[in-house]
Short mmCIF file of C-alpha atoms in Angstrom, two decimals:
data_model
loop_
_atom_site.label_atom_id
_atom_site.label_comp_id
_atom_site.label_asym_id
_atom_site.label_seq_id
_atom_site.Cartn_x
_atom_site.Cartn_y
_atom_site.Cartn_z
CA MET A 198 -54.68 53.47 -31.89
CA HIS A 199 -58.10 54.58 -32.49
CA SER A 200 -58.61 55.27 -29.62
CA PHE A 201 -56.50 58.83 -29.80
CA SER A 202 -58.10 59.22 -32.80
CA ARG A 203 -60.97 58.81 -30.84
CA ASN A 204 -60.27 60.75 -28.52
CA LEU A 205 -58.88 63.87 -30.82
CA ARG A 206 -61.85 64.26 -32.31
CA GLN A 207 -63.35 65.01 -29.19
CA ARG A 208 -61.35 67.26 -28.17
CA ALA A 209 -62.10 69.46 -31.45
CA SER A 210 -65.15 68.65 -31.65
CA ILE A 211 -64.65 70.62 -28.45
CA THR A 212 -63.54 73.64 -29.05
CA LEU A 213 -65.86 73.87 -31.97
CA ILE A 214 -69.18 73.51 -30.01
CA GLY A 215 -67.11 76.18 -27.24
CA LEU A 216 -65.95 78.59 -30.76
CA VAL A 217 -68.71 79.04 -31.83
CA LEU A 218 -70.84 79.33 -28.65
CA PHE A 219 -67.81 81.98 -27.78
CA ALA A 220 -68.95 83.98 -30.90
CA PHE A 221 -72.44 84.14 -29.87
CA ALA A 222 -72.23 85.02 -26.72
CA SER A 223 -68.58 88.12 -27.61
CA LEU A 224 -71.86 89.87 -31.09
CA ILE A 225 -74.71 89.81 -27.24
CA PHE A 226 -71.73 91.43 -25.68
CA SER A 227 -71.04 93.96 -27.76
CA GLY A 228 -73.98 94.78 -28.37
CA MET A 229 -75.16 95.61 -24.48
CA THR A 230 -72.11 97.42 -23.94
CA GLY A 231 -71.27 101.54 -25.42
CA SER A 232 -71.03 104.44 -23.92
CA ILE A 233 -74.66 103.46 -22.37
CA SER A 234 -75.32 100.18 -21.22
CA ILE A 235 -78.31 97.93 -22.24
CA PRO A 236 -78.96 95.44 -19.64
CA LEU A 237 -79.50 91.65 -20.74
CA ALA A 238 -82.84 90.81 -19.26
CA ASP A 239 -83.73 93.52 -22.30
CA ILE A 240 -81.74 92.57 -25.38
CA PRO A 241 -84.74 89.62 -25.80
CA ALA A 242 -87.11 92.55 -26.10
CA ALA A 243 -84.72 94.20 -28.67
CA ILE A 244 -84.26 91.40 -30.23
CA ASN A 245 -87.35 90.49 -30.70
CA GLU A 246 -87.79 94.41 -32.02
CA LEU A 247 -85.28 94.13 -34.41
CA LEU A 248 -87.09 90.94 -35.60
CA HIS A 249 -90.54 92.14 -36.27
CA GLY A 250 -88.89 95.50 -38.39
CA GLN A 251 -89.12 98.11 -35.34
CA THR A 252 -86.93 100.03 -33.69
CA GLN A 253 -89.03 101.71 -31.37
CA THR A 254 -87.32 101.46 -27.78
CA LEU A 255 -84.07 102.36 -26.95
CA ALA A 256 -82.44 99.38 -26.52
CA ALA A 257 -83.71 98.55 -29.73
CA THR A 258 -81.94 101.29 -31.37
CA LEU A 259 -78.52 101.39 -30.23
CA LEU A 260 -78.77 97.40 -30.64
CA ASP A 261 -79.46 97.84 -33.95
CA LEU A 262 -76.88 99.88 -34.48
CA ARG A 263 -74.11 98.70 -32.09
CA LEU A 264 -75.27 94.78 -34.10
CA SER A 265 -73.90 96.13 -37.52
CA ARG A 266 -70.36 97.65 -37.06
CA ALA A 267 -70.48 94.43 -34.51
CA LEU A 268 -71.70 91.93 -37.84
CA THR A 269 -69.08 93.40 -39.63
CA ALA A 270 -65.81 93.19 -36.82
CA PHE A 271 -66.70 89.52 -37.14
CA VAL A 272 -66.73 89.38 -40.48
CA THR A 273 -63.41 91.55 -40.87
CA GLY A 274 -61.94 89.07 -38.16
CA ALA A 275 -63.00 85.98 -39.90
CA ALA A 276 -61.42 87.02 -42.82
CA LEU A 277 -57.90 88.36 -42.10
CA SER A 278 -58.00 84.80 -39.65
CA LEU A 279 -58.50 82.31 -42.52
CA ALA A 280 -56.18 84.20 -44.61
CA GLY A 281 -53.27 84.22 -41.76
CA VAL A 282 -54.51 80.02 -42.33
CA MET A 283 -53.78 79.76 -45.77
CA MET A 284 -50.96 82.18 -46.63
CA GLN A 285 -48.82 80.57 -43.86
CA ALA A 286 -49.82 76.84 -45.99
CA LEU A 287 -48.81 78.35 -49.36
CA LEU A 288 -45.34 79.92 -47.70
CA ARG A 289 -45.40 77.53 -45.59
CA ASN A 290 -43.77 80.15 -42.81
CA PRO A 291 -46.30 80.45 -39.16
CA LEU A 292 -44.64 83.61 -39.25
CA ALA A 293 -46.51 84.48 -42.48
CA ASP A 294 -49.96 86.43 -42.57
CA PRO A 295 -52.15 87.68 -44.28
CA TYR A 296 -50.20 91.91 -45.21
CA VAL A 297 -47.30 90.21 -45.78
CA LEU A 298 -46.87 90.26 -49.59
CA GLY A 299 -48.06 93.93 -49.54
CA ILE A 300 -51.43 92.97 -51.13
CA SER A 301 -52.69 95.03 -47.59
CA ALA A 302 -50.46 97.78 -49.22
CA GLY A 303 -51.87 98.02 -52.68
CA ALA A 304 -55.61 98.59 -51.08
CA SER A 305 -54.11 101.39 -49.07
CA VAL A 306 -52.88 103.59 -51.88
CA GLY A 307 -55.81 103.00 -53.58
CA ALA A 308 -57.70 103.69 -50.13
CA LEU A 309 -56.14 106.89 -49.39
CA ALA A 310 -56.41 108.34 -52.49
CA ALA A 311 -59.18 108.61 -53.11
CA LEU A 312 -59.75 109.67 -49.53
CA LEU A 313 -56.82 113.11 -50.46
CA PHE A 314 -59.00 113.42 -53.14
CA GLY A 315 -62.28 114.09 -51.02
CA CYS A 316 -64.58 111.15 -53.04
CA ALA A 317 -68.01 109.13 -51.63
CA VAL A 318 -67.38 106.83 -49.10
CA TRP A 319 -67.98 104.61 -52.14
CA MET A 320 -65.08 105.45 -54.22
CA VAL A 321 -62.95 105.07 -51.04
CA ASP A 322 -64.19 101.27 -50.80
CA THR A 323 -64.56 100.41 -54.07
CA SER A 324 -60.79 102.52 -54.62
CA ALA A 325 -59.07 100.15 -51.57
CA PHE A 326 -60.43 97.16 -52.49
CA GLY A 327 -58.79 97.77 -56.79
CA GLY A 328 -54.89 98.06 -55.16
CA ALA A 329 -55.62 95.89 -54.15
CA VAL A 330 -56.27 93.76 -56.71
CA ALA A 331 -54.37 95.20 -58.51
CA VAL A 332 -51.57 94.19 -56.42
CA SER A 333 -52.09 90.68 -56.57
CA MET A 334 -52.03 90.42 -59.96
CA MET A 335 -48.92 92.20 -60.46
CA LEU A 336 -47.52 90.42 -57.97
CA TYR A 337 -48.27 86.90 -59.56
CA LEU A 338 -47.44 87.88 -63.31
CA LEU A 339 -43.85 88.57 -61.25
CA ALA A 340 -43.85 85.40 -59.10
CA ARG A 341 -45.82 83.93 -61.66
CA ARG A 342 -42.85 80.88 -61.39
CA ASP A 343 -43.14 80.06 -57.12
CA LEU A 344 -46.29 78.69 -57.51
CA ARG A 345 -46.19 76.50 -60.22
CA GLY A 346 -45.55 72.81 -59.62
CA GLY A 347 -42.51 71.01 -60.50
CA ALA A 348 -39.71 72.64 -58.22
CA ALA A 349 -41.35 75.49 -56.88
CA ALA A 350 -43.26 72.43 -55.07
CA ASP A 351 -40.36 71.94 -52.89
CA GLY A 352 -41.15 75.14 -50.46
CA GLY A 353 -40.17 77.55 -52.30
CA THR A 354 -41.24 80.66 -52.03
CA ALA A 355 -38.19 83.06 -51.72
CA LEU A 356 -38.84 85.35 -55.19
CA LEU A 357 -42.30 84.81 -54.03
CA LEU A 358 -42.57 86.57 -51.03
CA LEU A 359 -39.78 89.19 -52.15
CA THR A 360 -41.54 90.28 -54.48
CA GLY A 361 -44.30 90.99 -52.36
CA VAL A 362 -41.84 92.28 -50.27
CA ILE A 363 -40.92 94.89 -52.80
CA LEU A 364 -44.21 95.32 -54.26
CA SER A 365 -45.26 96.66 -50.48
CA SER A 366 -42.16 98.95 -50.00
CA ALA A 367 -43.42 100.73 -52.83
CA CYS A 368 -46.75 101.27 -51.97
CA MET A 369 -45.51 102.44 -48.48
CA ALA A 370 -43.31 104.88 -50.04
CA MET A 371 -46.17 106.02 -51.84
CA VAL A 372 -47.96 106.63 -48.77
CA THR A 373 -45.91 108.56 -46.87
CA LEU A 374 -46.56 110.48 -50.18
CA MET A 375 -49.91 111.35 -49.54
CA LEU A 376 -49.78 111.74 -46.26
CA SER A 377 -46.69 114.73 -46.31
CA ILE A 378 -49.48 116.14 -48.65
CA ALA A 379 -52.43 116.02 -47.05
CA PRO A 380 -54.71 119.27 -45.80
CA GLU A 381 -55.02 118.80 -42.39
CA SER A 382 -59.15 118.61 -43.01
CA ARG A 383 -58.68 114.76 -44.88
CA LEU A 384 -54.92 113.63 -42.67
CA ARG A 385 -56.80 112.37 -39.50
CA SER A 386 -59.52 110.01 -41.17
CA MET A 387 -56.08 108.51 -43.90
CA VAL A 388 -54.23 107.34 -40.99
CA PHE A 389 -57.14 106.05 -38.67
CA TRP A 390 -57.54 103.87 -41.97
CA MET A 391 -54.45 103.19 -42.41
CA ILE A 392 -54.39 102.53 -38.25
CA GLY A 393 -57.62 100.57 -38.99
CA ASP A 394 -61.20 101.71 -37.99
CA LEU A 395 -64.55 100.46 -37.51
CA ALA A 396 -66.29 103.72 -37.44
CA GLY A 397 -69.25 104.19 -39.59
CA ALA A 398 -68.63 100.53 -41.53
CA PRO A 399 -71.09 100.11 -43.24
CA MET A 400 -72.90 96.41 -42.92
CA ARG A 401 -72.17 94.40 -46.66
CA ALA A 402 -73.20 91.35 -48.23
CA LEU A 403 -70.15 91.12 -50.60
CA PRO A 404 -67.57 90.16 -47.02
CA TRP A 405 -70.33 88.29 -46.39
CA ILE A 406 -70.33 85.47 -49.41
CA VAL A 407 -66.38 85.98 -49.72
CA LEU A 408 -65.25 84.85 -46.53
CA VAL A 409 -68.14 82.68 -47.42
CA GLY A 410 -66.98 80.99 -50.20
CA ALA A 411 -63.17 80.78 -49.20
CA LEU A 412 -63.90 79.26 -46.24
CA VAL A 413 -65.85 76.09 -48.48
CA PHE A 414 -62.69 76.92 -51.28
CA ALA A 415 -60.51 76.15 -47.49
CA LEU A 416 -62.15 72.94 -46.01
CA ARG A 417 -62.00 71.09 -49.97
CA CYS A 418 -58.21 71.44 -49.98
CA ALA A 419 -57.86 70.68 -46.52
CA ARG A 420 -56.79 67.67 -46.86
CA SER A 421 -53.99 68.45 -49.57
CA MET A 422 -52.95 72.14 -47.49
CA ASN A 423 -51.90 68.81 -44.75
CA VAL A 424 -50.47 66.65 -47.46
CA MET A 425 -47.51 70.02 -48.33
CA ALA A 426 -47.37 71.27 -45.24
CA LEU A 427 -46.14 67.66 -43.59
CA HIS A 428 -44.08 66.77 -47.14
CA ALA A 429 -43.71 69.19 -49.19
CA GLU A 430 -41.17 67.86 -50.97
CA ALA A 431 -43.75 64.41 -52.05
CA ALA A 432 -46.80 66.59 -52.15
CA ALA A 433 -47.35 65.59 -55.82
CA THR A 434 -45.95 62.45 -55.88
CA LEU A 435 -49.18 61.67 -53.37
CA GLY A 436 -51.57 62.94 -56.07
CA ILE A 437 -51.39 66.74 -54.78
CA ARG A 438 -51.80 69.46 -58.52
CA VAL A 439 -49.23 71.69 -56.27
CA GLY A 440 -49.25 74.04 -58.56
CA ALA A 441 -53.36 74.78 -58.75
CA LEU A 442 -53.49 74.42 -54.71
CA ARG A 443 -51.28 77.28 -54.85
CA LYS A 444 -52.84 79.06 -57.38
CA GLY A 445 -56.24 78.95 -55.13
CA LEU A 446 -54.46 79.60 -52.03
CA PHE A 447 -52.28 82.91 -52.94
CA PHE A 448 -55.67 83.63 -54.55
CA VAL A 449 -58.59 83.15 -51.71
CA SER A 450 -55.77 85.01 -49.11
CA GLY A 451 -55.75 87.87 -51.97
CA LEU A 452 -59.22 88.29 -52.14
CA LEU A 453 -59.52 87.68 -47.80
CA THR A 454 -57.56 90.36 -47.25
CA ALA A 455 -58.59 93.27 -50.25
CA SER A 456 -62.13 92.74 -48.22
CA ALA A 457 -60.91 93.19 -45.43
CA VAL A 458 -58.60 95.74 -45.20
CA THR A 459 -61.87 97.88 -47.96
CA SER A 460 -64.45 97.15 -44.65
CA ALA A 461 -61.87 98.34 -41.79
CA GLY A 462 -58.19 99.50 -42.51
CA SER A 463 -55.58 97.91 -42.19
CA VAL A 464 -55.65 95.84 -38.57
CA GLY A 465 -52.37 94.62 -38.26
CA PHE A 466 -51.85 91.24 -36.42
CA VAL A 467 -55.38 89.11 -36.97
CA GLY A 468 -53.71 86.94 -39.37
CA LEU A 469 -50.91 86.26 -37.85
CA ILE A 470 -52.29 85.33 -33.71
CA VAL A 471 -55.00 84.14 -34.13
CA PRO A 472 -54.00 80.71 -36.35
CA HIS A 473 -50.78 80.24 -34.15
CA ALA A 474 -53.76 80.34 -30.75
CA CYS A 475 -55.91 78.20 -32.25
CA ARG A 476 -52.83 76.04 -33.38
CA PHE A 477 -51.78 75.32 -30.62
CA ALA A 478 -55.68 74.72 -29.10
CA VAL A 479 -56.85 71.73 -32.20
CA GLY A 480 -53.45 71.42 -33.16
CA PRO A 481 -52.13 72.05 -36.75
CA ASP A 482 -55.04 70.04 -39.35
CA HIS A 483 -56.34 71.96 -41.39
CA ARG A 484 -60.14 69.89 -41.12
CA VAL A 485 -60.00 71.81 -36.90
CA LEU A 486 -57.51 74.60 -38.12
CA ILE A 487 -59.55 76.72 -41.06
CA PRO A 488 -63.23 76.64 -39.31
CA ALA A 489 -61.08 77.28 -35.60
CA ALA A 490 -59.32 79.98 -36.93
CA VAL A 491 -62.50 82.06 -38.84
CA LEU A 492 -64.77 81.76 -35.43
CA ALA A 493 -61.99 82.65 -33.41
CA GLY A 494 -60.51 85.60 -36.12
CA GLY A 495 -63.75 86.49 -36.46
CA SER A 496 -64.42 86.45 -32.39
CA PHE A 497 -61.57 88.34 -31.45
CA LEU A 498 -61.57 91.22 -34.14
CA LEU A 499 -65.14 92.06 -31.89
CA LEU A 500 -64.55 91.53 -29.26
CA ALA A 501 -60.87 94.26 -29.71
CA ASP A 502 -63.48 96.62 -31.26
CA THR A 503 -65.94 96.79 -28.33
CA LEU A 504 -62.68 97.65 -25.74
CA ALA A 505 -61.60 99.98 -28.86
CA ARG A 506 -65.27 101.88 -27.75
CA THR A 507 -65.71 101.87 -24.74
CA ILE A 508 -63.02 101.83 -22.99
CA ILE A 509 -62.70 105.61 -23.29
CA ALA A 510 -65.85 106.30 -23.96
CA PRO A 511 -67.85 108.24 -25.24
CA GLN A 512 -64.27 108.58 -27.81
CA GLN A 513 -62.97 106.56 -29.75
CA LEU A 514 -59.99 104.81 -30.67
CA PRO A 515 -58.90 102.56 -34.13
CA VAL A 516 -58.91 99.15 -33.26
CA GLY A 517 -56.08 98.63 -34.74
CA VAL A 518 -54.45 99.96 -32.03
CA VAL A 519 -56.74 97.97 -29.71
CA THR A 520 -54.89 94.71 -31.39
CA ALA A 521 -51.75 95.85 -31.97
CA LEU A 522 -52.40 96.68 -27.84
CA ILE A 523 -53.06 92.80 -27.69
CA GLY A 524 -51.55 91.25 -30.23
CA ALA A 525 -47.47 92.15 -29.72
CA PRO A 526 -47.16 90.52 -26.41
CA VAL A 527 -49.07 88.08 -27.58
CA PHE A 528 -47.67 86.42 -29.69
CA LEU A 529 -44.16 87.00 -28.22
CA TYR A 530 -45.71 85.11 -25.65
CA GLN A 531 -46.51 82.24 -28.11
CA LEU A 532 -42.89 82.47 -30.11
CA HIS A 533 -41.61 81.73 -26.61
CA ARG A 534 -43.64 78.87 -26.28
CA LEU A 535 -43.19 77.89 -29.80
CA ARG A 536 -39.49 78.25 -28.86
CA LYS A 537 -40.08 76.81 -25.99
#
């Protein structure tokens, strides 16, 4: 038994180290790749220039521009993937994703309203974040019974899920209305935001602060999430504060989703397929699954964005198109394996 447990820990450690190395390799590859490629031999000198605050060469200038977008892509993918893990633990449903409760739809209403009235970029971001938070608070007030202990601890999340679906439908109706009355000059930017796009996304500290805080919270709750996933009926008798855990998972995953959607728009499939893939690779233990999902989700969206800006260069695709084209067949394959 001890040998089996030790083998599992070794496998998990090797997988996490491999994911860390893969994330660094993805970051370097993203910096090198574009309509103008940077030779690998020029990367060390370009990084040295950036560290000293100088961008005298073309390689350093391109790397500076690309790394800003690459880091934004990584933190967005990591946030969506972590939110997916937490949402699946909250709803006890492996098919749940960060958008299932309508938080993304609320962000879409706020962002598209700001775009419709021609607001500045910071107003679009603020409106998106405010819309996501507003829907989260409305959802909590309407379905707070499902986030308590007691009967809700037995896995009853039907009210929460149904309320989220209804709020999402209402928000999408408002989105459709705004798209139908939007002038031609603003329609393209609104559609790109809806699909999910990282072009021009600024590098900001807030998404990193939200991600680090959420990761610390998730790791502290990992054992409790394991107990709730395996023994939901007996979780309260085993000392798990089910109500507090449910509320924490709900608010933190909502904050992660709001942060990610504000940065990149409605990028789909990341929070759905990455946690699934990580479960196949490292197992269901949240102590390993959580950091694995963060690293894998960030790397996945980073590589998807690299593909989006290079596949038809110098034109760029919205990254949400690439994640959907990759995510749909991958998810169908995962469902096939799960059924077998």
